[in-house]
Amino acid sequence: MIRIPEHHPCKKGRNGGLCGYCRQAVEQQQRHGSEDTIEELTAQYWQPKTAAAARSVPFHFSSRVRVALDLLVDEYSGWPYSFSTLQRRLNRALELAPNLEPETTSPHGLRATAASYHAGRGLDMAALRAMFGWEDLETARQYLNVDGAMTRRALSSIH
């Protein structure tokens, strides 16, 4: 399981400070009238966007994911970089990918692709919501376009 905590101190920026992503979140809160001081806001990051986003994500269904995560843990004891680094690496990979356009691919889009994939394989709404950390069931419902194959799998699983 990948465990996404309710809070984890961000020290992935320069000199062990906040990364750019967390710094932007703090600045946004200040602009929107937070009564917390900059020090109090800084101490809150990193945190997920919603309470539902703090969760455990299973990955036992994919040996490729398991191998990639094992390599990260063996080499770095986890993901040692910031979100900005992830974005730069994705952009570089897209530059090298002949059939993908950098301006139409993003981490958020890849996440949506994963949600569509799992929904298409038959993962139900409650499980999608839990896996992707959505507060609202309506978000999960967007990915569930029930078709004949999904109906067949659902019937096969109960009969």
C-alpha positions as CSV (number, residue, x, y, z in Angstrom):
1,M,0.0,0.0,0.0
2,I,1.1,3.5,-0.7
3,R,0.1,5.6,2.4
4,I,-0.8,9.2,1.9
5,P,-0.6,10.9,5.3
6,E,-2.8,13.7,6.7
7,H,0.4,15.8,7.1
8,H,4.1,15.4,6.2
9,P,6.6,18.2,6.8
10,C,7.9,19.5,3.4
11,K,11.6,19.9,3.3
12,K,12.2,19.3,-0.4
13,G,12.9,23.0,-1.3
14,R,16.1,24.9,-1.1
15,N,18.0,24.5,2.2
16,G,15.4,22.1,3.5
17,G,12.5,24.6,3.2
18,L,9.2,24.3,1.4
19,C,9.2,23.1,-2.2
20,G,7.6,25.4,-4.8
21,Y,4.3,23.5,-4.7
22,C,3.9,23.9,-1.0
23,R,5.2,27.5,-1.0
24,Q,2.5,28.3,-3.6
25,A,-0.2,26.8,-1.4
26,V,0.9,28.9,1.6
27,E,1.0,32.0,-0.5
28,Q,-2.5,31.2,-1.9
29,Q,-3.9,30.8,1.6
30,Q,-2.4,34.1,2.6
31,R,-3.9,35.9,-0.4
32,H,-7.3,34.4,0.5
33,G,-7.3,35.9,3.9
34,S,-6.0,33.1,6.2
35,E,-5.5,34.4,9.7
36,D,-2.6,32.1,10.3
37,T,0.9,33.5,10.3
38,I,3.4,32.5,7.5
39,E,5.2,30.3,10.1
40,E,2.0,28.5,11.1
41,L,1.0,28.0,7.4
42,T,4.5,26.7,6.5
43,A,4.3,24.2,9.4
44,Q,1.1,22.8,7.9
45,Y,2.7,21.7,4.6
46,W,2.7,19.3,3.0
47,Q,-0.9,18.3,3.4
48,P,-3.4,16.8,1.0
49,K,-6.1,19.0,-0.5
50,T,-9.0,17.2,1.3
51,A,-9.4,14.9,4.3
52,A,-10.4,12.1,1.9
53,A,-7.1,12.4,0.1
54,A,-5.3,11.0,3.2
55,R,-5.6,7.4,2.4
56,S,-3.9,4.1,1.5
57,V,-3.6,3.2,-2.2
58,P,-3.2,-0.5,-3.1
59,F,-1.0,-1.5,-6.0
60,H,-0.8,-5.3,-5.7
61,F,-2.6,-5.6,-9.0
62,S,0.4,-4.4,-11.1
63,S,3.8,-6.0,-11.0
64,R,5.2,-3.0,-13.0
65,V,4.1,-0.6,-10.3
66,R,5.5,-2.9,-7.6
67,V,8.9,-3.0,-9.4
68,A,9.0,0.8,-9.9
69,L,8.1,1.4,-6.2
70,D,10.6,-1.2,-5.0
71,L,13.4,0.6,-7.0
72,L,12.4,4.0,-5.5
73,V,12.4,2.6,-1.9
74,D,15.7,0.7,-2.4
75,E,17.4,3.6,-4.0
76,Y,15.9,6.6,-2.1
77,S,13.7,5.3,0.7
78,G,10.7,6.8,-1.2
79,W,10.2,9.7,-3.6
80,P,12.9,12.2,-2.6
81,Y,11.8,15.0,-5.0
82,S,9.2,17.7,-5.1
83,F,6.1,17.9,-7.3
84,S,8.0,20.4,-9.5
85,T,10.7,17.8,-10.2
86,L,8.0,15.3,-11.2
87,Q,6.5,17.8,-13.6
88,R,9.9,18.5,-15.2
89,R,10.6,14.8,-15.6
90,L,7.2,14.2,-17.2
91,N,7.8,17.1,-19.5
92,R,11.2,15.7,-20.5
93,A,9.7,12.2,-21.1
94,L,7.0,13.8,-23.3
95,E,9.6,15.6,-25.4
96,L,11.1,12.2,-26.1
97,A,7.7,10.4,-26.8
98,P,6.9,10.7,-30.5
99,N,3.1,10.2,-30.1
100,L,2.4,12.4,-27.1
101,E,2.0,16.1,-27.0
102,P,3.5,17.9,-23.9
103,E,0.8,20.5,-23.9
104,T,-2.0,17.8,-23.7
105,T,-0.4,15.5,-21.0
106,S,-0.1,16.3,-17.3
107,P,0.1,14.5,-14.0
108,H,-3.6,15.3,-13.5
109,G,-4.5,13.9,-16.9
110,L,-2.5,10.7,-16.2
111,R,-4.4,10.4,-12.9
112,A,-7.7,10.7,-14.8
113,T,-6.5,8.1,-17.3
114,A,-5.8,5.7,-14.4
115,A,-9.3,6.4,-12.9
116,S,-10.9,5.7,-16.3
117,Y,-8.9,2.5,-16.7
118,H,-9.9,1.2,-13.3
119,A,-13.5,2.2,-13.8
120,G,-13.5,0.4,-17.2
121,R,-12.1,-2.7,-15.6
122,G,-15.1,-2.7,-13.2
123,L,-13.9,-0.9,-10.0
124,D,-17.1,0.4,-8.4
125,M,-17.8,4.0,-7.4
126,A,-17.0,3.6,-3.7
127,A,-13.7,1.9,-4.4
128,L,-12.8,4.5,-7.0
129,R,-13.6,7.3,-4.5
130,A,-11.4,5.7,-1.9
131,M,-8.5,4.9,-4.3
132,F,-8.3,8.4,-5.7
133,G,-9.2,10.3,-2.5
134,W,-12.2,12.1,-3.8
135,E,-14.6,13.8,-1.3
136,D,-17.6,13.7,-3.6
137,L,-19.1,10.5,-5.1
138,E,-20.0,12.6,-8.1
139,T,-16.4,12.8,-9.1
140,A,-16.2,9.0,-9.2
141,R,-19.5,8.8,-11.1
142,Q,-17.9,10.8,-14.0
143,Y,-15.6,7.9,-14.6
144,L,-18.2,5.2,-14.6
145,N,-19.6,5.0,-18.1
146,V,-21.3,1.6,-17.8
147,D,-21.1,-0.4,-21.0
148,G,-22.0,-3.9,-22.0
149,A,-18.6,-5.3,-20.9
150,M,-18.9,-3.8,-17.5
151,T,-22.4,-5.1,-17.1
152,R,-21.2,-8.6,-18.2
153,R,-18.4,-8.6,-15.6
154,A,-20.7,-7.4,-12.9
155,L,-23.2,-10.1,-13.7
156,S,-20.5,-12.7,-13.9
157,S,-19.1,-11.7,-10.5
158,I,-22.5,-12.3,-8.7
159,H,-23.6,-15.4,-10.6
